[in-house]
Short mmCIF file of C-alpha atoms in Angstrom, two decimals:
data_model
loop_
_atom_site.label_atom_id
_atom_site.label_comp_id
_atom_site.label_asym_id
_atom_site.label_seq_id
_atom_site.Cartn_x
_atom_site.Cartn_y
_atom_site.Cartn_z
CA MET A 6 -17.46 -40.01 10.93
CA ALA A 7 -15.15 -37.13 9.70
CA LEU A 8 -15.61 -35.30 6.41
CA ASP A 9 -13.41 -32.60 4.92
CA GLY A 10 -13.55 -30.15 2.03
CA TRP A 11 -17.25 -29.63 1.63
CA SER A 12 -17.62 -26.71 -0.78
CA LEU A 13 -20.49 -24.61 -2.02
CA ARG A 14 -20.04 -23.13 -5.48
CA HIS A 15 -21.61 -19.73 -4.89
CA PRO A 16 -23.13 -18.08 -7.62
CA ARG A 17 3.43 0.51 -3.67
CA PRO A 18 3.96 3.91 -4.56
CA PRO A 19 7.70 3.69 -3.87
CA GLN A 20 8.51 2.64 -0.23
CA VAL A 21 8.36 5.76 1.92
CA PRO A 22 10.14 5.59 5.45
CA PRO A 23 8.52 7.54 8.15
CA THR A 24 9.30 11.16 7.75
CA ALA A 25 11.52 12.71 10.41
CA PRO A 26 9.58 14.96 12.81
CA PRO A 27 10.01 18.66 12.52
CA ARG A 28 11.65 20.89 15.01
CA ARG A 29 9.48 23.12 17.25
CA GLY A 30 8.82 26.50 15.75
CA VAL A 31 8.30 25.11 12.19
CA ARG A 32 4.98 24.56 10.58
CA VAL A 33 4.98 21.24 8.72
CA SER A 34 2.32 19.42 6.59
CA SER A 35 3.60 16.06 5.79
CA PRO A 36 1.93 13.85 3.20
CA ALA A 37 3.83 10.84 4.33
CA ARG A 38 3.15 11.30 8.00
CA GLY A 39 -0.04 13.26 7.76
CA TRP A 40 0.47 15.59 10.68
CA ARG A 41 0.95 19.29 11.44
CA ILE A 42 2.57 20.73 14.44
CA LEU A 43 1.41 24.22 15.39
CA PRO A 44 3.44 25.80 18.22
CA ASN A 45 1.68 28.25 20.50
CA MET A 46 4.55 29.78 22.53
CA VAL A 47 3.94 32.00 25.43
CA ALA A 48 7.51 32.54 26.25
CA PRO A 49 9.84 32.58 23.13
CA GLY A 50 12.97 31.87 25.18
CA PHE A 51 11.53 28.61 26.51
CA ILE A 52 11.69 26.98 23.00
CA PHE A 53 15.41 26.91 22.55
CA GLY A 54 16.00 24.77 25.72
CA LEU A 55 13.76 22.16 24.27
CA VAL A 56 14.94 21.72 20.64
CA LEU A 57 17.39 18.87 21.13
CA PRO A 58 14.98 16.37 22.88
CA LEU A 59 12.59 16.94 20.12
CA ILE A 60 14.71 15.47 17.39
CA LEU A 61 15.41 12.03 18.85
CA PRO A 62 15.22 9.17 16.34
CA ALA A 63 11.60 7.98 15.64
CA ASP A 64 12.30 4.31 16.66
CA THR A 65 13.72 5.11 20.13
CA SER A 66 11.71 3.32 22.99
CA LYS A 67 11.97 6.49 25.13
CA ASP A 68 11.09 8.86 22.46
CA VAL A 69 9.57 12.04 24.08
CA ARG A 70 8.33 13.78 20.92
CA PHE A 71 4.65 14.46 20.58
CA ARG A 72 3.16 12.37 17.93
CA PHE A 73 0.37 9.92 17.01
CA ALA A 74 0.98 6.25 16.69
CA SER A 75 2.38 5.37 13.22
CA TYR A 76 -0.94 4.24 11.75
CA ILE A 77 -3.07 7.28 12.80
CA ASN A 78 -2.99 9.36 9.64
CA ASN A 79 -4.97 11.32 7.13
CA TYR A 80 -7.62 9.29 5.29
CA MET A 81 -7.82 6.61 8.03
CA VAL A 82 -10.94 4.80 8.99
CA LEU A 83 -11.69 4.48 12.73
CA GLN A 84 -13.97 1.76 14.09
CA LYS A 85 -17.60 2.80 14.26
CA GLU A 86 -20.29 2.14 16.95
CA PRO A 87 -20.94 0.13 19.05
CA ALA A 88 -17.27 0.15 19.92
CA GLY A 89 -15.07 3.24 20.66
CA ALA A 90 -12.06 3.89 18.49
CA VAL A 91 -8.59 4.20 20.31
CA ILE A 92 -6.35 7.10 19.63
CA TRP A 93 -2.92 7.02 21.07
CA GLY A 94 0.50 8.33 20.51
CA TYR A 95 3.69 9.51 22.31
CA GLY A 96 4.55 12.69 24.24
CA ILE A 97 6.47 14.19 27.12
CA PHE A 98 5.95 12.37 30.43
CA GLY A 99 3.68 14.51 32.68
CA ALA A 100 2.18 16.52 29.78
CA THR A 101 -1.60 16.73 29.33
CA VAL A 102 -3.06 15.65 25.94
CA THR A 103 -6.49 16.72 24.76
CA VAL A 104 -7.92 14.86 21.81
CA THR A 105 -10.73 16.54 19.91
CA LEU A 106 -12.88 15.26 17.14
CA CYS A 107 -14.22 17.94 14.81
CA GLN A 108 -16.42 18.24 11.74
CA ASP A 109 -16.79 21.45 9.76
CA LYS A 110 -15.04 23.41 12.59
CA GLU A 111 -17.52 22.06 15.21
CA THR A 112 -16.30 20.12 18.06
CA ILE A 113 -18.02 16.73 18.38
CA MET A 114 -16.29 15.34 21.42
CA GLU A 115 -13.15 16.06 23.61
CA LYS A 116 -11.08 13.68 25.68
CA VAL A 117 -8.33 14.51 28.08
CA THR A 118 -5.50 12.22 29.34
CA SER A 119 -1.82 12.50 30.30
CA VAL A 120 1.34 11.04 29.16
CA LYS A 121 2.58 7.97 31.04
CA ALA A 122 5.95 7.43 32.59
CA HIS A 123 8.36 4.84 31.13
CA SER A 124 6.40 4.39 27.91
CA ASN A 125 6.00 8.07 27.24
CA SER A 126 2.63 7.14 25.61
CA TRP A 127 -0.94 8.48 25.93
CA MET A 128 -4.26 7.00 24.88
CA VAL A 129 -7.93 7.93 24.84
CA VAL A 130 -11.05 6.00 23.75
CA LEU A 131 -13.47 8.06 21.66
CA ASP A 132 -17.23 7.74 22.19
CA PRO A 133 -18.91 5.40 19.76
CA MET A 134 -19.59 7.11 16.39
CA LYS A 135 -22.13 6.22 13.63
CA PRO A 136 -20.59 5.41 10.32
CA GLY A 137 -19.57 8.22 7.97
CA GLY A 138 -17.44 11.47 7.88
CA PRO A 139 -15.12 13.10 7.06
CA TYR A 140 -13.83 14.32 10.45
CA GLU A 141 -10.68 15.88 11.85
CA VAL A 142 -8.88 14.38 14.80
CA MET A 143 -6.77 16.97 16.82
CA ALA A 144 -4.41 16.20 19.59
CA GLN A 145 -2.96 18.94 21.74
CA GLN A 146 -0.17 18.45 24.27
CA THR A 147 0.14 20.96 27.11
CA PHE A 148 3.49 21.00 28.85
CA GLY A 149 4.36 23.81 31.11
CA ARG A 150 3.49 26.96 29.15
CA THR A 151 3.85 25.35 25.69
CA ASN A 152 1.18 23.78 23.51
CA PHE A 153 1.68 21.61 20.49
CA THR A 154 -1.11 20.41 18.24
CA LEU A 155 -1.32 17.47 15.85
CA ARG A 156 -4.09 17.10 13.24
CA VAL A 157 -5.19 14.45 10.83
CA HIS A 158 -7.88 14.98 8.36
CA ASP A 159 -10.46 13.17 6.19
CA VAL A 160 -11.08 10.57 8.75
CA LEU A 161 -14.03 8.21 8.35
CA PHE A 162 -15.83 5.94 10.75
CA GLY A 163 -16.76 2.59 9.54
CA ASP A 164 -15.68 -1.13 9.98
CA VAL A 165 -11.87 -1.85 10.26
CA TRP A 166 -10.60 -5.31 9.12
CA LEU A 167 -7.08 -6.58 9.41
CA CYS A 168 -5.75 -9.02 6.66
CA SER A 169 -2.71 -11.20 7.31
CA GLY A 170 -1.05 -14.39 6.17
CA GLN A 171 1.57 -15.39 3.67
CA SER A 172 1.89 -14.96 -0.20
CA ASN A 173 -1.63 -15.65 -1.20
CA MET A 174 -2.82 -12.86 0.99
CA GLN A 175 0.23 -10.78 -0.14
CA MET A 176 -0.60 -11.03 -3.91
CA THR A 177 -1.62 -7.58 -5.30
CA VAL A 178 -4.51 -6.78 -7.68
CA SER A 179 -1.92 -6.53 -10.67
CA GLN A 180 -1.25 -10.25 -10.22
CA ILE A 181 -4.91 -11.54 -10.37
CA PHE A 182 -7.18 -12.42 -13.32
CA ASN A 183 -8.69 -9.34 -15.05
CA ALA A 184 -6.19 -7.14 -13.29
CA THR A 185 -6.58 -4.13 -15.71
CA ARG A 186 -10.33 -4.07 -15.16
CA GLU A 187 -9.96 -4.50 -11.40
CA LEU A 188 -7.37 -1.68 -11.21
CA SER A 189 -9.61 0.66 -13.04
CA ASN A 190 -12.51 0.02 -10.76
CA THR A 191 -11.68 2.35 -7.81
CA ALA A 192 -13.81 5.52 -8.43
CA ALA A 193 -16.89 4.22 -6.55
CA TYR A 194 -14.82 2.90 -3.72
CA GLN A 195 -13.13 6.03 -2.22
CA SER A 196 -14.58 5.32 1.15
CA VAL A 197 -12.74 1.89 1.25
CA ARG A 198 -9.47 3.02 2.74
CA ILE A 199 -6.23 0.89 2.55
CA PHE A 200 -3.10 0.69 4.67
CA SER A 201 -0.03 -1.71 4.32
CA VAL A 202 2.57 -2.77 6.87
CA SER A 203 6.18 -3.09 5.80
CA LEU A 204 7.95 -6.39 5.90
CA THR A 205 9.78 -6.20 9.21
CA GLU A 206 10.66 -8.62 11.92
CA ALA A 207 11.74 -8.18 15.53
CA GLU A 208 13.11 -10.27 18.43
CA GLN A 209 10.92 -8.41 20.95
CA GLU A 210 7.37 -6.97 20.75
CA LEU A 211 7.31 -3.55 19.26
CA GLU A 212 4.80 -1.00 20.61
CA ASP A 213 4.56 0.88 17.34
CA LEU A 214 5.33 0.00 13.75
CA ALA A 215 8.87 0.49 12.72
CA LYS A 216 8.00 0.98 9.11
CA VAL A 217 4.96 1.43 6.85
CA ASP A 218 4.79 0.70 3.10
CA LEU A 219 1.55 2.45 2.39
CA GLN A 220 -0.03 5.05 4.71
CA TRP A 221 -3.86 5.32 4.89
CA SER A 222 -4.72 5.99 1.28
CA LYS A 223 -7.76 6.19 -1.02
CA PRO A 224 -7.61 3.28 -3.51
CA THR A 225 -5.94 4.00 -6.84
CA SER A 226 -4.58 1.75 -9.62
CA GLU A 227 -1.05 2.63 -8.47
CA ASN A 228 -1.34 1.55 -4.93
CA LEU A 229 -3.52 -1.49 -5.65
CA GLY A 230 -1.21 -2.78 -8.29
CA HIS A 231 2.10 -1.57 -7.15
CA GLY A 232 3.99 -4.78 -8.05
CA VAL A 233 4.43 -8.41 -7.54
CA PHE A 234 3.77 -9.28 -3.91
CA LYS A 235 4.24 -5.56 -3.04
CA TYR A 236 1.07 -4.27 -1.40
CA MET A 237 -1.88 -3.86 -1.50
CA SER A 238 -3.31 -7.29 -0.82
CA ALA A 239 -5.85 -8.30 -3.55
CA VAL A 240 -7.75 -10.63 -1.17
CA CYS A 241 -8.03 -7.84 1.39
CA TRP A 242 -9.08 -5.24 -1.09
CA LEU A 243 -11.69 -7.40 -2.82
CA PHE A 244 -13.05 -8.59 0.44
CA GLY A 245 -13.45 -4.98 1.60
CA ARG A 246 -14.98 -3.84 -1.74
CA ASN A 247 -17.67 -6.60 -1.42
CA LEU A 248 -18.46 -5.57 2.16
CA TYR A 249 -18.82 -1.99 1.04
CA ASP A 250 -21.29 -3.00 -1.68
CA THR A 251 -23.36 -4.64 1.00
CA LEU A 252 -22.96 -2.25 3.90
CA HIS A 253 -22.64 1.09 2.06
CA TYR A 254 -20.51 2.70 4.68
CA PRO A 255 -16.66 3.11 5.10
CA ILE A 256 -14.44 0.10 5.34
CA GLY A 257 -10.79 0.33 6.48
CA LEU A 258 -8.46 -2.43 5.31
CA ILE A 259 -5.04 -3.13 6.91
CA SER A 260 -2.64 -5.55 5.20
CA SER A 261 0.13 -7.26 7.18
CA SER A 262 1.44 -10.26 5.41
CA TRP A 263 4.73 -11.90 4.28
CA GLY A 264 5.05 -14.72 1.83
CA GLY A 265 6.71 -18.06 2.63
CA THR A 266 6.23 -17.61 6.33
CA PRO A 267 5.04 -20.39 8.85
CA ILE A 268 2.32 -19.75 11.47
CA GLU A 269 5.07 -19.96 14.20
CA ALA A 270 6.51 -16.51 13.05
CA TRP A 271 3.01 -15.01 13.54
CA SER A 272 2.32 -16.66 16.88
CA THR A 273 3.18 -15.37 20.39
CA GLY A 274 5.44 -17.44 22.66
CA ARG A 275 2.43 -17.99 24.91
CA SER A 276 0.35 -19.73 22.23
CA LEU A 277 3.21 -21.80 20.83
CA LYS A 278 4.02 -23.05 24.31
CA THR A 279 0.43 -24.27 24.77
CA CYS A 280 0.88 -26.32 21.64
CA GLY A 281 4.24 -27.81 22.57
CA VAL A 282 6.16 -26.05 19.80
CA PRO A 283 9.87 -26.07 20.51
CA THR A 284 11.35 -22.61 21.39
CA ARG A 285 14.35 -23.42 19.27
CA GLY A 286 15.45 -25.92 16.78
CA PHE A 287 13.49 -24.87 13.72
CA THR A 288 14.25 -26.98 10.71
CA GLN A 289 14.49 -25.07 7.34
CA SER A 290 12.06 -26.19 4.64
CA ASP A 291 11.65 -25.53 0.90
CA SER A 292 8.15 -24.21 1.75
CA VAL A 293 9.58 -21.48 3.94
CA THR A 294 11.27 -18.58 2.20
CA GLY A 295 10.39 -15.82 4.62
CA PRO A 296 11.21 -15.24 8.25
CA SER A 297 10.67 -18.51 10.29
CA LYS A 298 11.77 -17.66 13.83
CA ASN A 299 9.06 -17.99 16.50
CA SER A 300 7.10 -14.74 17.00
CA VAL A 301 9.27 -12.38 14.91
CA LEU A 302 6.37 -11.29 12.74
CA TRP A 303 3.92 -11.08 15.60
CA ASN A 304 6.38 -8.88 17.33
CA ALA A 305 6.94 -6.45 14.31
CA MET A 306 3.95 -6.56 12.20
CA ILE A 307 0.87 -7.48 14.47
CA HIS A 308 1.57 -6.45 18.05
CA PRO A 309 2.14 -2.79 17.09
CA LEU A 310 -1.45 -2.76 15.95
CA HIS A 311 -2.97 -4.36 19.04
CA ASN A 312 -4.26 -1.04 20.59
CA MET A 313 -6.44 -0.58 17.39
CA THR A 314 -10.17 -1.15 17.62
CA LEU A 315 -11.06 -3.64 14.98
CA LYS A 316 -14.25 -5.28 13.60
CA GLY A 317 -12.53 -8.51 12.56
CA MET A 318 -9.66 -10.22 10.66
CA ILE A 319 -9.12 -12.47 7.62
CA TRP A 320 -6.16 -14.97 7.29
CA TYR A 321 -4.70 -16.81 4.38
CA GLN A 322 -1.68 -19.03 5.37
CA GLY A 323 -0.65 -22.65 5.69
CA GLU A 324 1.32 -23.52 2.76
CA SER A 325 4.69 -23.11 4.73
CA ASN A 326 3.58 -25.40 7.42
CA ILE A 327 3.24 -28.53 5.12
CA ASN A 328 6.75 -29.58 6.22
CA VAL A 329 6.94 -27.57 9.41
CA ASN A 330 5.13 -28.76 12.57
CA ARG A 331 2.27 -29.95 10.24
CA ASP A 332 0.89 -32.24 12.90
CA LEU A 333 0.65 -29.30 15.43
CA TYR A 334 -1.36 -27.08 13.11
CA ASN A 335 -4.68 -28.18 14.48
CA CYS A 336 -3.47 -26.50 17.63
CA THR A 337 -1.38 -23.60 16.55
CA PHE A 338 -3.96 -22.15 14.35
CA PRO A 339 -6.83 -22.13 16.85
CA ALA A 340 -4.31 -20.97 19.54
CA LEU A 341 -3.18 -18.06 17.23
CA ILE A 342 -6.84 -16.96 16.80
CA GLU A 343 -7.52 -17.12 20.62
CA ASP A 344 -4.36 -15.36 21.43
CA TRP A 345 -4.77 -12.53 18.87
CA ARG A 346 -8.26 -12.09 20.22
CA GLN A 347 -7.12 -11.72 23.71
CA ALA A 348 -4.35 -9.28 22.77
CA PHE A 349 -6.59 -6.96 20.67
CA HIS A 350 -9.26 -6.93 23.30
CA ARG A 351 -6.94 -5.89 26.04
CA GLY A 352 -4.89 -3.59 23.85
CA SER A 353 -8.00 -1.58 22.75
CA GLN A 354 -9.17 -1.26 26.33
CA GLY A 355 -12.00 -3.79 25.66
CA GLN A 356 -13.32 -2.06 22.59
CA THR A 357 -12.38 -4.77 20.05
CA GLU A 358 -14.74 -7.67 20.85
CA ARG A 359 -13.19 -10.45 22.84
CA PHE A 360 -14.39 -12.97 20.21
CA PHE A 361 -14.15 -10.82 17.16
CA PRO A 362 -14.92 -12.57 13.79
CA PHE A 363 -12.02 -14.31 12.22
CA GLY A 364 -12.23 -15.57 8.61
CA PHE A 365 -9.74 -17.75 6.77
CA VAL A 366 -9.15 -19.30 3.33
CA GLN A 367 -8.73 -23.07 3.28
CA LEU A 368 -5.63 -24.05 1.16
CA SER A 369 -6.15 -24.15 -2.59
CA SER A 370 -5.06 -26.85 -4.91
CA TYR A 371 -1.35 -27.37 -5.83
CA LEU A 372 0.44 -29.31 -8.56
CA SER A 373 2.90 -31.10 -6.32
CA ALA A 374 5.74 -33.34 -7.55
CA THR A 375 4.83 -35.80 -4.88
CA SER A 376 1.50 -37.65 -4.24
CA ASP A 377 1.52 -37.17 -0.44
CA ASP A 378 -1.38 -35.87 1.54
CA LYS A 379 0.32 -32.84 3.27
CA PHE A 380 -2.03 -30.35 1.83
CA PRO A 381 -5.21 -32.17 2.81
CA GLN A 382 -3.85 -32.65 6.29
CA ILE A 383 -3.29 -28.82 6.65
CA ARG A 384 -6.86 -28.20 5.26
CA TRP A 385 -8.18 -30.63 7.85
CA HIS A 386 -6.08 -29.08 10.56
CA GLN A 387 -7.33 -25.47 9.55
CA THR A 388 -10.61 -26.59 11.06
CA ALA A 389 -9.06 -27.96 14.26
CA ASP A 390 -9.95 -31.40 12.73
CA PHE A 391 -13.73 -30.78 12.53
CA GLY A 392 -13.90 -30.33 8.75
CA TYR A 393 -16.01 -27.19 9.22
CA VAL A 394 -16.21 -23.98 11.12
CA PRO A 395 -17.55 -22.41 13.29
CA ASN A 396 -17.02 -25.23 15.85
CA VAL A 397 -16.47 -25.46 19.55
CA ARG A 398 -12.70 -24.89 19.20
CA MET A 399 -12.94 -22.17 16.78
CA PRO A 400 -16.13 -20.06 17.66
CA ASN A 401 -17.15 -17.04 15.50
CA THR A 402 -14.95 -18.08 12.59
CA PHE A 403 -15.78 -18.56 8.88
CA MET A 404 -13.94 -20.32 6.08
CA ALA A 405 -13.75 -19.82 2.30
CA VAL A 406 -13.03 -23.04 0.41
CA ALA A 407 -10.53 -22.54 -2.55
CA MET A 408 -9.52 -26.04 -3.71
CA ASP A 409 -11.79 -25.74 -6.69
CA LEU A 410 -10.13 -22.60 -7.93
CA CYS A 411 -7.16 -24.41 -9.51
CA ASP A 412 -4.76 -22.41 -11.72
CA ARG A 413 -2.53 -24.86 -13.49
CA THR A 414 -0.83 -21.99 -15.55
CA SER A 415 -0.36 -19.42 -12.95
CA PRO A 416 2.82 -17.52 -13.60
CA TYR A 417 3.43 -17.44 -9.90
CA GLY A 418 3.14 -21.13 -9.57
CA SER A 419 -0.06 -23.27 -9.12
CA ILE A 420 0.19 -22.67 -5.47
CA HIS A 421 -0.71 -19.10 -6.17
CA PRO A 422 -4.10 -19.24 -8.09
CA ARG A 423 -5.14 -15.91 -9.65
CA ASP A 424 -8.83 -16.16 -8.98
CA LYS A 425 -8.86 -13.99 -5.78
CA GLN A 426 -12.31 -12.56 -6.64
CA THR A 427 -14.01 -15.84 -5.79
CA VAL A 428 -11.98 -16.22 -2.61
CA ALA A 429 -12.85 -12.73 -1.55
CA TYR A 430 -16.59 -13.12 -2.43
CA ARG A 431 -16.76 -16.37 -0.27
CA LEU A 432 -15.00 -14.64 2.57
CA HIS A 433 -17.36 -11.76 2.51
CA LEU A 434 -20.45 -14.21 2.43
CA GLY A 435 -18.90 -15.71 5.62
CA ALA A 436 -18.36 -12.29 7.19
CA ARG A 437 -22.00 -11.23 6.42
CA ALA A 438 -23.20 -14.33 8.16
CA VAL A 439 -20.83 -14.51 11.14
CA ALA A 440 -19.81 -10.88 11.64
CA TYR A 441 -22.96 -9.12 10.66
CA GLY A 442 -25.66 -11.77 11.45
CA GLU A 443 -27.23 -12.00 8.04
CA LYS A 444 -29.40 -15.05 7.32
CA LEU A 445 -27.77 -16.50 4.19
CA ILE A 446 -26.00 -19.68 3.05
CA PHE A 447 -22.30 -19.30 3.34
CA GLN A 448 -21.17 -22.83 3.73
CA GLY A 449 -21.13 -25.79 1.49
CA PRO A 450 -23.52 -28.73 2.02
CA LEU A 451 -22.70 -30.80 5.04
CA PRO A 452 -24.00 -34.31 5.84
CA GLU A 453 -26.42 -34.28 8.62
CA LYS A 454 -27.18 -38.04 8.56
CA MET A 455 -25.28 -41.13 7.59
CA GLU A 456 -26.92 -44.56 7.10
CA LEU A 457 -24.78 -47.73 6.40
CA LEU A 458 -26.70 -50.50 4.59
CA ALA A 459 -24.07 -53.25 4.94
CA ASP A 460 -26.20 -55.93 3.18
CA ARG A 461 -26.39 -53.76 0.02
CA GLY A 462 -22.89 -52.37 0.30
CA LEU A 463 -24.14 -48.80 0.40
CA LEU A 464 -23.59 -45.74 2.70
CA ASN A 465 -26.39 -43.27 2.36
CA LEU A 466 -25.57 -39.57 3.07
CA THR A 467 -28.34 -36.95 3.80
CA TYR A 468 -27.30 -33.37 3.43
CA SER A 469 -28.51 -30.25 5.14
CA GLN A 470 -28.99 -28.37 1.84
CA GLN A 471 -29.62 -29.20 -1.74
CA ILE A 472 -26.62 -30.67 -3.51
CA GLN A 473 -25.29 -30.64 -7.02
CA VAL A 474 -23.56 -33.91 -7.94
CA LYS A 475 -20.85 -34.26 -10.63
CA LYS A 476 -19.77 -37.88 -10.61
CA GLN A 477 -16.12 -38.54 -9.90
CA ASP A 478 -15.33 -41.94 -8.66
CA LYS A 479 -12.24 -41.05 -6.61
CA ILE A 480 -13.62 -38.03 -4.74
CA PHE A 481 -15.04 -40.08 -1.79
CA GLU A 482 -13.11 -42.59 0.22
CA ILE A 483 -14.03 -44.95 2.85
CA SER A 484 -11.80 -46.04 5.86
CA CYS A 485 -12.11 -49.79 5.95
CA CYS A 486 -10.86 -51.60 9.04
CA SER A 487 -10.12 -55.27 9.84
CA ASP A 488 -7.67 -56.92 12.14
CA ARG A 489 -6.99 -53.49 13.75
CA GLN A 490 -5.71 -52.11 10.59
CA CYS A 491 -7.38 -49.54 8.41
CA LYS A 492 -6.95 -48.42 4.79
CA TRP A 493 -8.70 -45.90 2.57
CA LEU A 494 -10.58 -47.26 -0.37
CA PRO A 495 -12.46 -45.53 -3.14
CA ALA A 496 -16.23 -45.18 -2.56
CA PRO A 497 -17.84 -44.54 -5.84
CA MET A 498 -20.95 -42.29 -6.13
CA GLY A 499 -24.22 -44.23 -6.84
CA THR A 500 -27.72 -42.72 -6.89
CA PHE A 501 -28.52 -39.35 -5.71
CA SER A 502 -31.40 -36.94 -5.13
CA ALA A 503 -31.77 -33.22 -4.26
CA GLN A 504 -30.35 -33.86 -0.73
CA THR A 505 -29.22 -37.51 -0.68
CA LEU A 506 -26.20 -39.39 -2.09
CA ALA A 507 -25.39 -43.18 -1.93
CA LEU A 508 -21.85 -44.27 -1.94
CA ASN A 509 -20.79 -47.82 -3.00
CA VAL A 510 -18.62 -49.33 -0.10
CA SER A 511 -18.96 -52.94 -1.25
CA SER A 512 -15.13 -52.98 -1.69
CA CYS A 513 -14.80 -52.86 2.17
CA ARG A 514 -14.52 -56.43 3.53
CA GLY A 515 -14.17 -55.23 6.92
CA THR A 516 -15.88 -52.46 8.95
CA PRO A 517 -16.35 -48.98 7.48
CA ALA A 518 -15.01 -46.40 10.06
CA ALA A 519 -14.96 -43.14 8.34
CA VAL A 520 -15.55 -41.38 5.11
CA ARG A 521 -13.71 -38.50 3.47
CA TYR A 522 -14.08 -36.15 0.56
CA ALA A 523 -11.54 -34.50 -1.80
CA TRP A 524 -8.63 -35.72 0.24
CA THR A 525 -5.96 -34.95 -2.31
CA THR A 526 -3.65 -31.98 -3.11
CA TRP A 527 -5.40 -31.35 -6.31
CA PRO A 528 -8.96 -32.53 -6.01
#
């Protein structure tokens, strides 16, 4: 028998485009890009013949300038042990690149590599580091008799989490309940660093980000509450803040989300093909207000990050699929998780775990003009039709239930509830259990035994945990089948104890086949 919806009620500064690179021979310290180039010329005349190639546009695929990848910057957090953090960038083909990690002018480690042909990229994997800092990361390119050095400072080691999805993930701290208090609560969290990807789309996979809204930064009221749906993600920030309160070491948070977008835009062609999603012929829907073409957001906002070493991801999306391939979401969502895991594992040279922890938010309640069951269907499909996670199709995942966090008067519409604190708290409980192995309760009570007493018209449910019962006659329904036809009927709650509940199924004149819970848009 299948049950869904079990819940446990647990207690932009202005957009700055990437700064153009400096010409050789100029010392630059750029707050927007966070690098310095220090020329060390042996033969002065050699410089002038190389000036022109060094001022090619930043987004050229064959860019030969020496630089870090777009997200390697001052104040960043790199993934701590047991994984090794990946450092990469671009340079001149054939050049040697030496990456050095320093602390207080002392060299901690040194890695040497060379710039590859065609991609003009270089990459090293640092040795695993304990959490803490700050450190300086230095990269030096040696080409002929010329050396160039890049530096980023105030780098911490900790856990790095990627946050993605649509508008409920995109909502900023300025949009949530108690925003003023939350925005002022940053002083104790200067080791929780934040980064936000710009809203961009691409027809092909980009190797590096084309644009960044917020470079790695320490949290402030300005960058956490920049505006309406304009970085930094409130769910992402509050999730990381809760983790920091538990772990007491640095947390890096990367926000890459876009409101009104279907899962198809975030998925690779590979994963969509496995689910039978058409490559063309997308039908526009009122629920879709952002980019909707297959893979365009994966290409521009996720793939450029796939070389990064991560601890895990959290996801809040699904509203835009209520009218778009809804019946395929039980495939497209598990397939996205599996595909992203493979991509980040390969891109990070195996440093990001193959089955890294993946958390998500079950869709909240919504005051819909219609009485259909599209929202409950997506909630069910979010668990690959199991009703709970982790499960065999979605291993190492965790879910935060949100359908009890209704917000009828939200100025952003009831589809955007403002209680993101509870959402983030529940996500962090799941992360503590799944990602960090803590022994704690992070899921709502699930039935472990069902007994049909047909002669008494009762269905007895026995739960794995203690339950709190608030009687609501229409919250449970029974699927009653006769003559090969089934219909859902109310199953009122009867007697209950600490771990048992009896449902009245006497209205079923046929055979009870399934029971469901809270199967409405607004339970």
